[in-house]
CSV table of C-alpha atoms and ligand atoms in Angstrom, one decimal:
chain,number,residue,atom,x,y,z
V,1,UNK,CA,-9.4,-21.6,11.1
V,2,UNK,CA,-7.5,-21.8,14.3
V,3,UNK,CA,-8.9,-19.6,17.2
V,4,UNK,CA,-5.9,-17.2,17.3
V,5,UNK,CA,-6.1,-16.5,13.5
V,6,UNK,CA,-8.0,-13.4,12.4
V,7,UNK,CA,-8.8,-12.2,9.0
V,8,UNK,CA,-6.3,-9.3,9.3
V,9,UNK,CA,-3.2,-9.2,7.0
V,10,UNK,CA,0.3,-10.0,8.3
V,11,UNK,CA,1.0,-6.3,8.1
V,12,UNK,CA,-2.0,-5.5,10.3
V,13,UNK,CA,-0.9,-8.1,12.8
V,14,UNK,CA,2.6,-6.7,12.8
V,15,UNK,CA,1.3,-3.2,13.3
V,16,UNK,CA,-1.1,-4.3,16.0
V,17,UNK,CA,1.8,-6.0,17.8
V,18,UNK,CA,3.8,-2.8,17.5
V,19,UNK,CA,0.9,-0.7,18.9
V,20,UNK,CA,0.5,-3.2,21.9
V,21,UNK,CA,4.3,-3.1,22.4
V,22,UNK,CA,4.3,0.7,22.5
V,23,UNK,CA,1.2,1.0,24.6
V,24,UNK,CA,2.6,-1.1,27.4
V,25,UNK,CA,5.3,0.6,29.5
V,26,UNK,CA,6.0,-2.6,31.3
V,27,UNK,CA,6.9,-5.8,29.5
V,28,UNK,CA,4.0,-7.8,28.1
V,29,UNK,CA,3.0,-10.3,30.7
V,30,UNK,CA,3.1,-14.0,29.8
V,31,UNK,CA,-0.4,-14.4,31.0
V,32,UNK,CA,-1.8,-11.8,28.6
V,33,UNK,CA,-0.8,-13.8,25.5
V,34,UNK,CA,-3.0,-16.6,24.2
V,35,UNK,CA,-1.3,-19.9,24.0
V,36,UNK,CA,-3.0,-22.6,22.0
V,37,UNK,CA,-1.9,-26.1,22.0
V,38,UNK,CA,-1.2,-27.5,18.6
V,39,UNK,CA,0.6,-30.7,17.7
V,40,UNK,CA,4.1,-30.0,16.4
V,41,UNK,CA,5.0,-33.7,15.8
V,42,UNK,CA,3.0,-36.5,14.2
V,43,UNK,CA,1.9,-37.4,10.7
V,44,UNK,CA,3.1,-35.4,7.7
V,45,UNK,CA,0.5,-33.1,6.3
V,46,UNK,CA,-0.5,-32.1,9.8
V,47,UNK,CA,1.7,-29.1,9.9
V,48,UNK,CA,0.7,-26.2,12.1
V,49,UNK,CA,2.0,-24.1,9.2
V,50,UNK,CA,-0.1,-25.8,6.5
V,51,UNK,CA,-2.1,-22.5,6.1
V,52,UNK,CA,1.1,-20.6,5.1
V,53,UNK,CA,0.9,-19.5,1.5
V,54,UNK,CA,3.8,-19.2,-0.9
V,55,UNK,CA,5.1,-15.6,-1.0
V,56,UNK,CA,6.1,-14.1,-4.2
V,57,UNK,CA,9.8,-13.5,-4.9
V,58,UNK,CA,11.2,-10.0,-4.1
V,59,UNK,CA,10.9,-7.8,-7.2
V,60,UNK,CA,14.6,-7.0,-7.2
V,61,UNK,CA,16.5,-9.9,-5.4
V,62,UNK,CA,14.1,-12.3,-7.1
V,63,UNK,CA,15.6,-11.4,-10.4
V,64,UNK,CA,18.9,-12.9,-9.3
V,65,UNK,CA,17.0,-16.1,-8.2
V,66,UNK,CA,15.5,-16.5,-11.7
V,67,UNK,CA,18.9,-15.7,-13.3
V,68,UNK,CA,20.7,-18.3,-11.2
V,69,UNK,CA,18.2,-21.0,-12.5
V,70,UNK,CA,18.8,-20.1,-16.2
V,71,UNK,CA,21.3,-22.6,-17.8
V,72,UNK,CA,21.9,-20.4,-20.8
V,73,UNK,CA,25.6,-19.3,-21.4
V,74,UNK,CA,24.2,-16.0,-22.8
V,75,UNK,CA,22.5,-15.0,-19.6
V,76,UNK,CA,23.0,-11.5,-18.2
V,77,UNK,CA,21.9,-10.2,-14.8
V,78,UNK,CA,21.1,-6.5,-14.9
V,79,UNK,CA,18.6,-6.7,-12.1
V,80,UNK,CA,20.2,-6.0,-8.7
V,81,UNK,CA,22.3,-2.9,-8.3
V,82,UNK,CA,25.7,-4.6,-7.7
V,83,UNK,CA,28.9,-3.6,-9.5
V,84,UNK,CA,30.6,-6.0,-11.8
V,85,UNK,CA,34.0,-5.8,-13.5
V,86,UNK,CA,34.5,-5.7,-17.3
V,87,UNK,CA,34.7,-9.5,-17.0
V,88,UNK,CA,31.3,-9.6,-15.3
V,89,UNK,CA,32.7,-10.6,-11.9
V,90,UNK,CA,31.9,-9.1,-8.5
V,91,UNK,CA,34.6,-6.7,-7.3
V,92,UNK,CA,36.4,-6.6,-4.0
V,93,UNK,CA,38.2,-3.2,-3.8
V,94,UNK,CA,42.0,-3.5,-3.4
V,95,UNK,CA,41.8,-1.0,-0.5
V,96,UNK,CA,39.2,-3.3,1.2
V,97,UNK,CA,41.5,-6.3,0.8
V,98,UNK,CA,44.3,-4.3,2.3
V,99,UNK,CA,42.2,-3.2,5.3
V,100,UNK,CA,41.1,-6.8,5.9
V,101,UNK,CA,44.7,-8.0,5.8
V,102,UNK,CA,45.6,-5.3,8.4
V,103,UNK,CA,42.7,-6.4,10.6
V,104,UNK,CA,43.6,-10.0,10.4
V,105,UNK,CA,47.3,-9.3,11.2
V,106,UNK,CA,46.4,-7.2,14.3
V,107,UNK,CA,46.4,-9.8,17.0
V,108,UNK,CA,45.1,-7.3,19.6
V,109,UNK,CA,41.8,-7.3,17.8
V,110,UNK,CA,39.0,-9.3,19.6
V,111,UNK,CA,35.5,-10.3,18.7
V,112,UNK,CA,33.7,-8.8,21.7
V,113,UNK,CA,30.3,-7.3,21.3
V,114,UNK,CA,30.3,-3.7,20.1
V,115,UNK,CA,28.3,-1.2,22.1
V,116,UNK,CA,24.6,-0.9,21.1
V,117,UNK,CA,25.3,2.1,18.9
V,118,UNK,CA,28.2,0.3,17.2
V,119,UNK,CA,31.9,1.1,16.6
V,120,UNK,CA,32.4,4.7,17.9
V,121,UNK,CA,35.2,5.4,15.4
V,122,UNK,CA,33.1,4.2,12.5
V,123,UNK,CA,30.2,6.4,13.5
V,124,UNK,CA,32.4,9.5,13.8
V,125,UNK,CA,34.1,9.0,10.5
V,126,UNK,CA,30.8,8.2,8.7
V,127,UNK,CA,29.3,11.5,9.9
V,128,UNK,CA,32.4,13.3,8.7
V,129,UNK,CA,32.1,11.6,5.3
V,130,UNK,CA,28.5,12.5,4.7
V,131,UNK,CA,28.3,16.0,6.4
V,132,UNK,CA,31.8,17.1,5.5
V,133,UNK,CA,35.0,17.4,7.7
V,134,UNK,CA,34.2,21.0,8.6
V,135,UNK,CA,30.5,20.5,9.4
V,136,UNK,CA,29.4,22.9,12.2
V,137,UNK,CA,26.7,20.4,13.2
V,138,UNK,CA,29.4,17.9,14.0
V,139,UNK,CA,31.5,20.5,15.7
V,140,UNK,CA,28.6,21.5,17.9
V,141,UNK,CA,27.8,17.9,18.8
V,142,UNK,CA,24.4,18.2,17.3
V,143,UNK,CA,24.7,14.9,15.3
V,144,UNK,CA,24.1,11.5,16.7
V,145,UNK,CA,25.3,8.6,14.5
V,146,UNK,CA,24.5,4.9,15.2
V,147,UNK,CA,25.8,2.0,13.2
V,148,UNK,CA,23.1,-0.1,11.6
V,149,UNK,CA,22.7,-3.0,9.2
V,150,UNK,CA,23.6,-1.2,6.0
V,151,UNK,CA,21.2,1.2,4.3
V,152,UNK,CA,18.1,-0.9,4.8
V,153,UNK,CA,18.7,-1.3,8.6
V,154,UNK,CA,19.4,2.4,9.0
V,155,UNK,CA,16.2,3.3,7.3
V,156,UNK,CA,14.3,0.9,9.4
V,157,UNK,CA,15.8,2.1,12.7
V,158,UNK,CA,15.1,5.7,11.7
V,159,UNK,CA,11.5,4.8,10.7
V,160,UNK,CA,10.8,3.0,14.1
V,161,UNK,CA,12.3,6.0,16.0
V,162,UNK,CA,10.0,8.4,14.2
V,163,UNK,CA,6.9,6.2,14.7
V,164,UNK,CA,7.6,6.3,18.4
V,165,UNK,CA,8.8,9.9,19.0
V,166,UNK,CA,7.7,12.2,16.2
V,167,UNK,CA,4.4,14.0,16.1
V,168,UNK,CA,3.7,13.3,12.4
V,169,UNK,CA,3.4,9.6,11.3
V,170,UNK,CA,3.2,10.3,7.6
V,171,UNK,CA,6.2,9.8,5.3
V,172,UNK,CA,6.1,10.9,1.7
V,173,UNK,CA,8.2,8.9,-0.7
V,174,UNK,CA,9.0,9.7,-4.3
V,175,UNK,CA,6.9,8.0,-7.1
V,176,UNK,CA,8.6,5.8,-8.2
V,177,UNK,CA,11.2,4.8,-5.6
V,178,UNK,CA,13.3,1.8,-4.4
V,179,UNK,CA,10.8,-1.0,-3.9
V,180,UNK,CA,11.7,-1.7,-0.3
V,181,UNK,CA,10.9,1.9,0.9
V,182,UNK,CA,7.2,1.5,1.3
V,183,UNK,CA,7.6,-1.8,3.1
V,184,UNK,CA,10.3,-0.6,5.5
V,185,UNK,CA,8.3,2.5,6.5
V,186,UNK,CA,4.9,0.7,6.8
V,187,UNK,CA,6.4,-1.9,9.0
V,188,UNK,CA,8.1,0.8,11.0
V,189,UNK,CA,4.6,2.0,11.9
V,190,UNK,CA,4.5,5.0,9.6
V,191,UNK,CA,1.9,5.8,7.1
V,192,UNK,CA,3.3,6.0,3.5
V,193,UNK,CA,2.2,8.5,0.9
V,194,UNK,CA,3.9,9.4,-2.4
V,195,UNK,CA,4.9,12.6,-4.1
V,196,UNK,CA,5.3,13.0,-7.8
V,197,UNK,CA,8.9,12.7,-9.0
V,198,UNK,CA,9.4,11.3,-12.4
V,199,UNK,CA,7.8,12.4,-15.7
V,200,UNK,CA,7.7,9.4,-18.2
V,201,UNK,CA,7.1,11.8,-21.1
V,202,UNK,CA,10.4,13.7,-20.6
V,203,UNK,CA,12.1,10.8,-18.7
V,204,UNK,CA,13.2,13.5,-16.4
V,205,UNK,CA,12.2,15.2,-13.1
V,206,UNK,CA,8.6,16.3,-12.6
V,207,UNK,CA,9.7,19.3,-10.6
V,208,UNK,CA,6.4,21.1,-10.7
V,209,UNK,CA,4.5,18.0,-9.5
V,210,UNK,CA,7.1,17.4,-6.8
V,211,UNK,CA,6.8,21.0,-5.5
V,212,UNK,CA,3.0,20.9,-5.7
V,213,UNK,CA,2.8,17.6,-3.8
V,214,UNK,CA,5.3,18.7,-1.1
V,215,UNK,CA,3.5,22.0,-1.0
V,216,UNK,CA,0.2,20.4,-0.1
V,217,UNK,CA,1.7,17.8,2.4
V,218,UNK,CA,0.6,18.4,6.0
V,219,UNK,CA,3.0,20.6,8.0
V,220,UNK,CA,5.6,18.5,9.8
V,221,UNK,CA,5.3,15.4,7.5
V,222,UNK,CA,8.4,13.4,6.9
V,223,UNK,CA,9.8,13.4,3.3
V,224,UNK,CA,12.1,10.7,2.0
V,225,UNK,CA,14.7,12.1,-0.4
V,226,UNK,CA,17.3,10.2,-2.4
V,227,UNK,CA,20.6,12.1,-1.7
V,228,UNK,CA,21.9,11.3,-5.2
V,229,UNK,CA,21.6,8.8,-8.0
V,230,UNK,CA,17.8,8.3,-7.5
V,231,UNK,CA,16.8,4.7,-7.7
V,232,UNK,CA,15.2,3.5,-10.1
V,233,UNK,CA,15.1,6.6,-12.3
V,234,UNK,CA,18.7,7.9,-12.4
V,235,UNK,CA,17.1,11.4,-12.3
V,236,UNK,CA,18.3,13.9,-9.6
V,237,UNK,CA,17.2,17.5,-9.0
V,238,UNK,CA,19.8,20.2,-10.0
V,239,UNK,CA,21.4,22.2,-7.2
V,240,UNK,CA,19.0,25.1,-7.9
V,241,UNK,CA,16.1,22.7,-7.6
V,242,UNK,CA,17.4,21.3,-4.4
V,243,UNK,CA,17.6,24.8,-3.0
V,244,UNK,CA,13.9,25.4,-3.9
V,245,UNK,CA,13.0,22.0,-2.3
V,246,UNK,CA,14.9,23.0,0.8
V,247,UNK,CA,13.2,26.3,1.1
V,248,UNK,CA,9.7,24.8,0.6
V,249,UNK,CA,10.4,22.0,3.1
V,250,UNK,CA,11.8,24.3,5.8
V,251,UNK,CA,8.9,26.8,5.3
V,252,UNK,CA,6.4,24.0,6.0
V,253,UNK,CA,8.5,22.3,8.7
V,254,UNK,CA,8.7,19.1,6.6
V,255,UNK,CA,11.3,16.7,8.1
V,256,UNK,CA,13.9,15.5,5.5
V,257,UNK,CA,14.9,11.8,5.7
V,258,UNK,CA,17.8,11.3,3.3
V,259,UNK,CA,18.6,7.9,1.9
V,260,UNK,CA,22.3,7.9,0.8
V,261,UNK,CA,23.0,4.6,-0.8
V,262,UNK,CA,25.2,5.9,-3.7
V,263,UNK,CA,27.5,8.5,-2.4
V,264,UNK,CA,30.4,8.7,-4.9
V,265,UNK,CA,28.5,6.7,-7.5
V,266,UNK,CA,26.7,9.6,-9.2
V,267,UNK,CA,29.5,12.0,-10.0
V,268,UNK,CA,32.5,9.9,-8.9
V,269,UNK,CA,33.1,12.4,-6.1
V,270,UNK,CA,32.1,11.9,-2.5
V,271,UNK,CA,31.6,15.6,-1.6
V,272,UNK,CA,29.7,16.4,-4.8
V,273,UNK,CA,27.3,13.6,-4.1
V,274,UNK,CA,26.6,14.8,-0.5
V,275,UNK,CA,25.8,18.3,-1.5
V,276,UNK,CA,22.0,17.9,-1.3
V,277,UNK,CA,22.3,16.8,2.3
V,278,UNK,CA,24.9,19.4,3.3
V,279,UNK,CA,22.5,22.2,2.0
V,280,UNK,CA,19.9,21.0,4.5
V,281,UNK,CA,22.4,20.7,7.3
V,282,UNK,CA,23.9,24.2,6.6
V,283,UNK,CA,20.6,25.9,7.4
V,284,UNK,CA,20.8,24.7,11.0
V,285,UNK,CA,17.6,22.6,10.7
V,286,UNK,CA,17.1,18.9,11.6
V,287,UNK,CA,17.2,15.9,9.4
V,288,UNK,CA,17.8,12.1,9.2
V,289,UNK,CA,20.3,10.4,7.0
V,290,UNK,CA,20.6,6.7,6.3
V,291,UNK,CA,24.1,5.8,4.9
V,292,UNK,CA,25.2,2.6,3.1
V,293,UNK,CA,28.6,1.3,2.3
V,294,UNK,CA,27.2,-1.5,0.2
V,295,UNK,CA,27.9,0.1,-3.2
V,296,UNK,CA,30.6,2.7,-2.7
V,297,UNK,CA,32.9,0.4,-0.8
V,298,UNK,CA,31.5,-2.8,-2.4
V,299,UNK,CA,30.7,-4.1,1.1
V,300,UNK,CA,27.2,-5.5,0.0
V,301,UNK,CA,27.2,-8.6,2.2
V,302,UNK,CA,28.9,-7.1,5.2
V,303,UNK,CA,25.8,-5.0,5.9
V,304,UNK,CA,27.5,-1.9,7.1
V,305,UNK,CA,25.8,1.5,7.3
V,306,UNK,CA,24.8,4.2,9.7
V,307,UNK,CA,21.9,6.3,10.7
V,308,UNK,CA,22.6,10.0,11.6
V,309,UNK,CA,20.2,12.4,13.2
V,310,UNK,CA,21.1,16.0,13.0
V,311,UNK,CA,19.4,17.9,15.9
V,312,UNK,CA,19.1,21.5,16.9
V,313,UNK,CA,21.1,21.1,20.1
V,314,UNK,CA,23.7,18.7,21.6
V,315,UNK,CA,21.3,18.0,24.4
V,316,UNK,CA,18.5,16.8,22.1
V,317,UNK,CA,21.0,14.8,20.1
V,318,UNK,CA,22.1,12.9,23.2
V,319,UNK,CA,18.6,12.1,24.2
V,320,UNK,CA,17.7,11.0,20.7
V,321,UNK,CA,20.7,8.6,20.8
V,322,UNK,CA,19.5,7.2,24.1
V,323,UNK,CA,16.2,6.4,22.4
V,324,UNK,CA,17.8,5.0,19.2
V,325,UNK,CA,19.5,2.4,21.5
V,326,UNK,CA,16.1,1.3,22.7
V,327,UNK,CA,15.1,0.7,19.1
V,328,UNK,CA,18.2,-1.3,18.1
V,329,UNK,CA,18.7,-3.4,21.3
V,330,UNK,CA,15.6,-5.5,20.9
V,331,UNK,CA,16.0,-5.5,17.1
V,332,UNK,CA,19.5,-6.8,16.6
V,333,UNK,CA,21.1,-6.0,20.0
V,334,UNK,CA,24.3,-4.5,18.5
V,335,UNK,CA,25.7,-4.3,15.0
V,336,UNK,CA,28.5,-6.5,13.5
V,337,UNK,CA,32.1,-5.6,13.9
V,338,UNK,CA,33.9,-6.7,10.8
V,339,UNK,CA,32.5,-4.4,8.1
V,340,UNK,CA,32.6,-1.3,10.3
V,341,UNK,CA,36.2,-2.0,11.1
V,342,UNK,CA,37.1,-2.2,7.4
V,343,UNK,CA,35.4,1.1,6.8
V,344,UNK,CA,37.0,2.8,9.8
V,345,UNK,CA,40.4,1.5,8.8
V,346,UNK,CA,40.0,3.1,5.3
V,347,UNK,CA,38.5,6.3,6.4
V,348,UNK,CA,41.0,7.2,9.1
V,349,UNK,CA,44.1,6.7,7.0
V,350,UNK,CA,44.8,9.4,4.4
V,351,UNK,CA,46.5,7.1,1.9
V,352,UNK,CA,43.9,4.4,2.1
V,353,UNK,CA,41.1,7.0,1.8
V,354,UNK,CA,42.7,8.4,-1.3
V,355,UNK,CA,43.1,4.9,-2.7
V,356,UNK,CA,39.4,4.3,-2.1
V,357,UNK,CA,38.4,7.5,-3.9
V,358,UNK,CA,40.4,6.4,-6.9
V,359,UNK,CA,38.8,3.0,-7.0
V,360,UNK,CA,35.4,4.5,-6.5
V,361,UNK,CA,35.9,7.0,-9.3
V,362,UNK,CA,37.0,4.1,-11.6
V,363,UNK,CA,33.7,2.3,-10.9
V,364,UNK,CA,31.6,5.4,-11.5
V,365,UNK,CA,33.6,6.1,-14.7
V,366,UNK,CA,33.1,2.5,-16.0
V,367,UNK,CA,29.3,2.9,-15.5
V,368,UNK,CA,29.4,6.2,-17.4
V,369,UNK,CA,31.3,4.6,-20.3
V,370,UNK,CA,28.7,1.8,-20.4
V,371,UNK,CA,26.0,4.5,-20.8
V,372,UNK,CA,27.8,5.9,-23.8
V,373,UNK,CA,28.5,2.5,-25.4
V,374,UNK,CA,24.8,1.4,-25.0
V,375,UNK,CA,23.6,4.7,-26.4
V,376,UNK,CA,25.9,4.4,-29.4
V,377,UNK,CA,25.0,0.7,-30.0
V,378,UNK,CA,21.3,1.6,-30.1
V,379,UNK,CA,21.9,4.5,-32.5
V,380,UNK,CA,24.0,2.3,-34.7
V,381,UNK,CA,21.1,-0.1,-34.9
V,382,UNK,CA,18.6,2.6,-35.7
V,383,UNK,CA,16.5,1.6,-32.8
V,384,UNK,CA,13.3,3.7,-32.8
V,385,UNK,CA,13.0,6.3,-30.0
V,386,UNK,CA,15.1,8.9,-28.3
V,387,UNK,CA,17.6,7.1,-26.1
V,388,UNK,CA,19.5,10.2,-24.9
V,389,UNK,CA,18.2,9.5,-21.3
V,390,UNK,CA,20.7,6.6,-21.1
V,391,UNK,CA,23.5,9.1,-21.1
V,392,UNK,CA,21.7,11.8,-19.2
V,393,UNK,CA,20.6,9.7,-16.2
V,394,UNK,CA,22.9,9.4,-13.2
V,395,UNK,CA,24.2,6.6,-11.0
V,396,UNK,CA,23.9,2.8,-11.2
V,397,UNK,CA,20.7,2.6,-13.1
V,398,UNK,CA,19.0,3.5,-16.4
V,399,UNK,CA,15.3,3.7,-16.3
V,400,UNK,CA,14.8,2.6,-19.9
V,401,UNK,CA,11.1,3.2,-20.4
V,402,UNK,CA,10.8,-0.4,-21.6
V,403,UNK,CA,7.4,-1.9,-20.5
V,404,UNK,CA,6.7,-5.2,-18.6
V,405,UNK,CA,6.0,-7.1,-21.8
V,406,UNK,CA,9.2,-5.9,-23.5
V,407,UNK,CA,11.2,-6.9,-20.4
V,408,UNK,CA,9.6,-10.3,-20.3
V,409,UNK,CA,10.4,-10.7,-24.0
V,410,UNK,CA,14.1,-9.8,-23.4
V,411,UNK,CA,14.3,-12.3,-20.6
V,412,UNK,CA,12.6,-15.1,-22.6
V,413,UNK,CA,14.4,-14.6,-25.9
V,414,UNK,CA,17.7,-13.1,-24.9
V,415,UNK,CA,18.2,-14.3,-21.3
V,416,UNK,CA,18.6,-10.8,-20.1
V,417,UNK,CA,17.4,-10.3,-16.5
V,418,UNK,CA,16.2,-6.9,-15.2
V,419,UNK,CA,13.4,-5.6,-13.0
V,420,UNK,CA,10.0,-5.5,-14.6
V,421,UNK,CA,9.8,-1.7,-14.4
V,422,UNK,CA,12.4,-1.5,-17.1
V,423,UNK,CA,15.3,-0.6,-14.8
V,424,UNK,CA,18.8,-1.7,-16.0
V,425,UNK,CA,21.8,-1.9,-13.7
V,426,UNK,CA,24.4,-0.3,-15.8
V,427,UNK,CA,27.0,-1.6,-13.3
V,428,UNK,CA,26.3,-5.2,-14.5
V,429,UNK,CA,27.1,-4.4,-18.1
V,430,UNK,CA,30.5,-4.6,-20.0
V,431,UNK,CA,31.8,-3.8,-23.4
V,432,UNK,CA,31.4,-7.5,-24.3
V,433,UNK,CA,27.7,-7.6,-23.3
V,434,UNK,CA,26.6,-4.2,-24.7
V,435,UNK,CA,25.9,-5.6,-28.2
V,436,UNK,CA,23.7,-8.4,-26.8
V,437,UNK,CA,21.7,-6.0,-24.7
V,438,UNK,CA,21.4,-3.5,-27.7
V,439,UNK,CA,20.1,-6.4,-29.9
V,440,UNK,CA,17.6,-7.4,-27.3
V,441,UNK,CA,16.3,-3.8,-26.8
V,442,UNK,CA,16.1,-3.3,-30.5
V,443,UNK,CA,14.1,-6.5,-31.0
V,444,UNK,CA,11.8,-5.7,-28.0
V,445,UNK,CA,11.1,-2.1,-29.3
V,446,UNK,CA,10.5,-3.1,-32.9
V,447,UNK,CA,8.6,-6.3,-32.2
V,448,UNK,CA,6.7,-5.6,-29.0
V,449,UNK,CA,5.6,-1.9,-29.2
U,501,KET,N1,18.4,2.7,-0.6
U,501,KET,C1,18.4,2.6,-1.9
U,501,KET,C2,17.9,3.8,-2.7
U,501,KET,C3,18.8,1.4,-2.5
U,501,KET,O1,18.8,1.4,-3.9
U,501,KET,C4,19.3,0.3,-1.8
U,501,KET,C5,19.6,-0.9,-2.4
U,501,KET,C6,19.3,0.5,-0.4
U,501,KET,C7,18.9,1.6,0.2
U,501,KET,C8,19.7,-0.6,0.5
U,501,KET,O2,21.0,-1.0,0.4
U,501,KET,P1,21.8,-1.9,1.6
U,501,KET,O3,22.3,-3.0,0.9
U,501,KET,O4,20.7,-2.2,2.6
U,501,KET,O5,22.8,-0.9,2.1
U,501,KET,N2,19.3,-1.2,-3.6
U,501,KET,C9,19.7,-2.4,-4.5
U,501,KET,C10,19.8,-3.7,-3.8
U,501,KET,C11,18.5,-4.1,-3.1
U,501,KET,O6,17.4,-4.0,-3.7
U,501,KET,O7,18.6,-4.6,-2.0
U,501,KET,C12,18.9,-2.4,-5.7
U,501,KET,O8,18.0,-1.6,-5.9
U,501,KET,O9,19.2,-3.2,-6.6
């Protein structure tokens, strides 16, 4: 083992580096770092990286890697949450194409760096979209919004800010949740705990467990909430339940951190899907919101999103923003211009905005019709079990209840790819592929139970 290696894990080392970074007000001096001399050239097999072990594939994006390697013409990717057309093709929205054309035709546009906080117009419009056009918090300048690298980057920037400036370092995330959440927040420097969320017996919300766990969380703890279309379960609280969650959280000074990756995808309506967040903002309290345009505008690869922090006063919001800049500047300096310009072009023009809502609703409706078709196909096959959760669940995913072995069987025998927790991306399904999936589920349930 080389002298600079320790037995600690990469996560420990990352956190130690973070602690050292935060503890030193001045930049780390060159002389404080240990530099060892290792040969970087020479005979093969002598790599300074020979100790590096092969990492496992990502549990979600790795499904696409496996799918791409499968030569079968029957193969079907229901892993990643990415919308496909009835023909199984990725979709670029018409309104996005139109906005891009306008941007290309505008010769006055340049490729200069954006400010550290990103495109000002995009930030303003994003806050309006999530909090509502008439939001008092926006009117009172109590919201700061910074453009980040899609939903993931927004969560990470928020997490790092909280690790530096908030008195409580514990964040509670639902059990289960999107697989990247625990990694993002641990690497931000927070300590991650879970609260009960899903009841496998009812395939619905474990509301009592949720309230008990948040009720016994330490005062001030951060709580990650999926704004709508919970991933992976497709189970959301009702508005009445949200109100009870809000009251409990405010009474215990728990800090809400909303992840909004599916606004418009749950109900087909942008305002309806923002209701949970707006309830928390309406009470005048503080909260964090990470917004993504990956799904609702189909801008997956453009990496466009925003972090908003709602504060008690305009003065606090302005100071929070100044510190968010210190998080992003050494992380990615400033965000990319293209995706944010597309979003701003669409959001600021009434006609384009309306066109977007129609296209968004069509995507949401197609997913809902896939739920119905899959449910009917399983009923027609007499597949054992109650499959009504397929039509009750909300958003991009169905949490089928299929176990790891059944999923592996469906991949092996039917070339159907999905995450091993039994989550299916309904957005990847079409009328043509429903029978194949229903056959596979039927065989898995009858032969592998
Ligand atoms: N939050 C949630 C709840 C979420 O499902 C995703 C992506 C993100 C944030 C991040 O999205 P971004 O592309 O950074 O804006 N989920 C899908 C893709 C992925 O895993 O990266 C998925 O669950 O399939």
